[in-house]
């Protein structure tokens, strides 16, 4: 699977704010039940969701991006640690991960 590169927008608040991750997760599951176990923790500048895999039977901790237009998951990193490392690299400074 080819890794997706896109502009990082920010992290979703977990419980508070206009659209906390808990509500976003429930809303995503209503429209896309196949996203069960993929928790939306961040977003890109285009409105796509970064999801972390919480399912022990898949690839727990891996990061994907839900591409809203194509309704597909694209690989980003194999772990949250790797995701954070990528954010700290020079390519993030230019707005891309």
CSV table of C-alpha atoms in Angstrom, one decimal:
chain,number,residue,atom,x,y,z
A,1,UNK,CA,0.0,0.0,0.0
A,2,UNK,CA,1.4,3.4,-1.0
A,3,UNK,CA,1.7,5.9,1.8
A,4,UNK,CA,-0.5,9.0,1.6
A,5,UNK,CA,1.1,12.5,1.8
A,6,UNK,CA,-1.0,15.4,2.7
A,7,UNK,CA,-1.1,18.7,4.6
A,8,UNK,CA,-1.6,18.2,8.4
A,9,UNK,CA,-4.3,20.4,9.9
A,10,UNK,CA,-4.4,19.6,13.6
A,11,UNK,CA,-5.6,17.3,16.3
A,12,UNK,CA,-9.2,16.7,17.2
A,13,UNK,CA,-10.2,17.5,20.8
A,14,UNK,CA,-11.2,14.2,22.5
A,15,UNK,CA,-14.4,15.3,24.4
A,16,UNK,CA,-14.9,19.1,24.2
A,17,UNK,CA,-15.3,21.7,21.5
A,18,UNK,CA,-17.5,22.0,18.5
A,19,UNK,CA,-16.7,18.6,17.1
A,20,UNK,CA,-14.9,16.4,19.6
A,21,UNK,CA,-13.4,13.1,18.4
A,22,UNK,CA,-16.0,11.1,20.3
A,23,UNK,CA,-18.8,12.7,18.3
A,24,UNK,CA,-16.9,12.6,15.1
A,25,UNK,CA,-16.4,8.8,15.6
A,26,UNK,CA,-20.1,8.2,16.2
A,27,UNK,CA,-21.0,10.3,13.1
A,28,UNK,CA,-18.4,8.5,10.9
A,29,UNK,CA,-19.8,5.1,12.0
A,30,UNK,CA,-23.3,6.1,11.1
A,31,UNK,CA,-22.3,6.7,7.5
A,32,UNK,CA,-19.3,4.3,7.3
A,33,UNK,CA,-19.7,1.3,9.6
A,34,UNK,CA,-16.6,-0.2,8.1
A,35,UNK,CA,-14.6,2.3,10.1
A,36,UNK,CA,-15.4,0.6,13.4
A,37,UNK,CA,-12.3,0.5,15.5
A,38,UNK,CA,-10.6,3.4,13.6
A,39,UNK,CA,-10.6,6.4,15.9
A,40,UNK,CA,-10.4,9.9,14.4
A,41,UNK,CA,-7.7,11.8,16.3
A,42,UNK,CA,-6.6,14.5,13.7
A,43,UNK,CA,-7.4,16.0,10.4
A,44,UNK,CA,-5.7,17.4,7.3
A,45,UNK,CA,-6.2,20.8,5.7
A,46,UNK,CA,-8.7,19.2,3.2
A,47,UNK,CA,-11.1,17.9,5.9
A,48,UNK,CA,-10.0,14.3,5.7
A,49,UNK,CA,-9.6,12.4,9.0
A,50,UNK,CA,-6.5,10.8,10.4
A,51,UNK,CA,-7.5,7.5,12.1
A,52,UNK,CA,-5.7,5.3,14.5
A,53,UNK,CA,-6.4,1.6,14.5
A,54,UNK,CA,-7.7,0.4,17.9
A,55,UNK,CA,-8.6,-3.1,16.7
A,56,UNK,CA,-6.2,-5.8,18.1
A,57,UNK,CA,-7.0,-8.1,15.2
A,58,UNK,CA,-5.8,-5.7,12.5
A,59,UNK,CA,-2.8,-3.4,12.9
A,60,UNK,CA,-3.2,-1.7,16.3
A,61,UNK,CA,-1.7,1.7,16.4
A,62,UNK,CA,-1.3,2.1,12.7
A,63,UNK,CA,-2.4,5.4,11.2
A,64,UNK,CA,-4.6,5.8,8.1
A,65,UNK,CA,-6.3,8.8,6.6
A,66,UNK,CA,-10.0,8.6,5.6
A,67,UNK,CA,-10.2,10.3,2.2
A,68,UNK,CA,-13.7,11.7,2.3
A,69,UNK,CA,-14.1,12.3,-1.4
A,70,UNK,CA,-13.1,8.7,-2.4
A,71,UNK,CA,-14.4,7.1,0.8
A,72,UNK,CA,-11.2,5.1,1.2
A,73,UNK,CA,-8.5,4.5,3.8
A,74,UNK,CA,-5.0,5.4,2.8
A,75,UNK,CA,-1.9,4.3,4.7
A,76,UNK,CA,0.0,7.0,6.5
A,77,UNK,CA,2.3,5.3,9.1
A,78,UNK,CA,2.7,2.0,10.9
A,79,UNK,CA,2.5,3.5,14.4
A,80,UNK,CA,1.5,6.6,16.3
A,81,UNK,CA,5.2,7.1,17.3
A,82,UNK,CA,6.2,7.1,13.6
A,83,UNK,CA,3.3,9.6,12.9
A,84,UNK,CA,4.7,12.0,15.6
A,85,UNK,CA,8.2,11.6,14.3
A,86,UNK,CA,7.0,12.5,10.8
A,87,UNK,CA,5.3,15.6,12.1
A,88,UNK,CA,8.6,16.7,13.6
A,89,UNK,CA,10.6,16.3,10.4
A,90,UNK,CA,11.4,19.0,7.9
A,91,UNK,CA,8.7,17.9,5.5
A,92,UNK,CA,6.0,18.7,8.1
A,93,UNK,CA,7.4,22.2,8.4
A,94,UNK,CA,6.6,22.6,4.8
A,95,UNK,CA,3.1,21.5,5.6
A,96,UNK,CA,3.3,17.9,4.3
A,97,UNK,CA,3.3,14.6,6.1
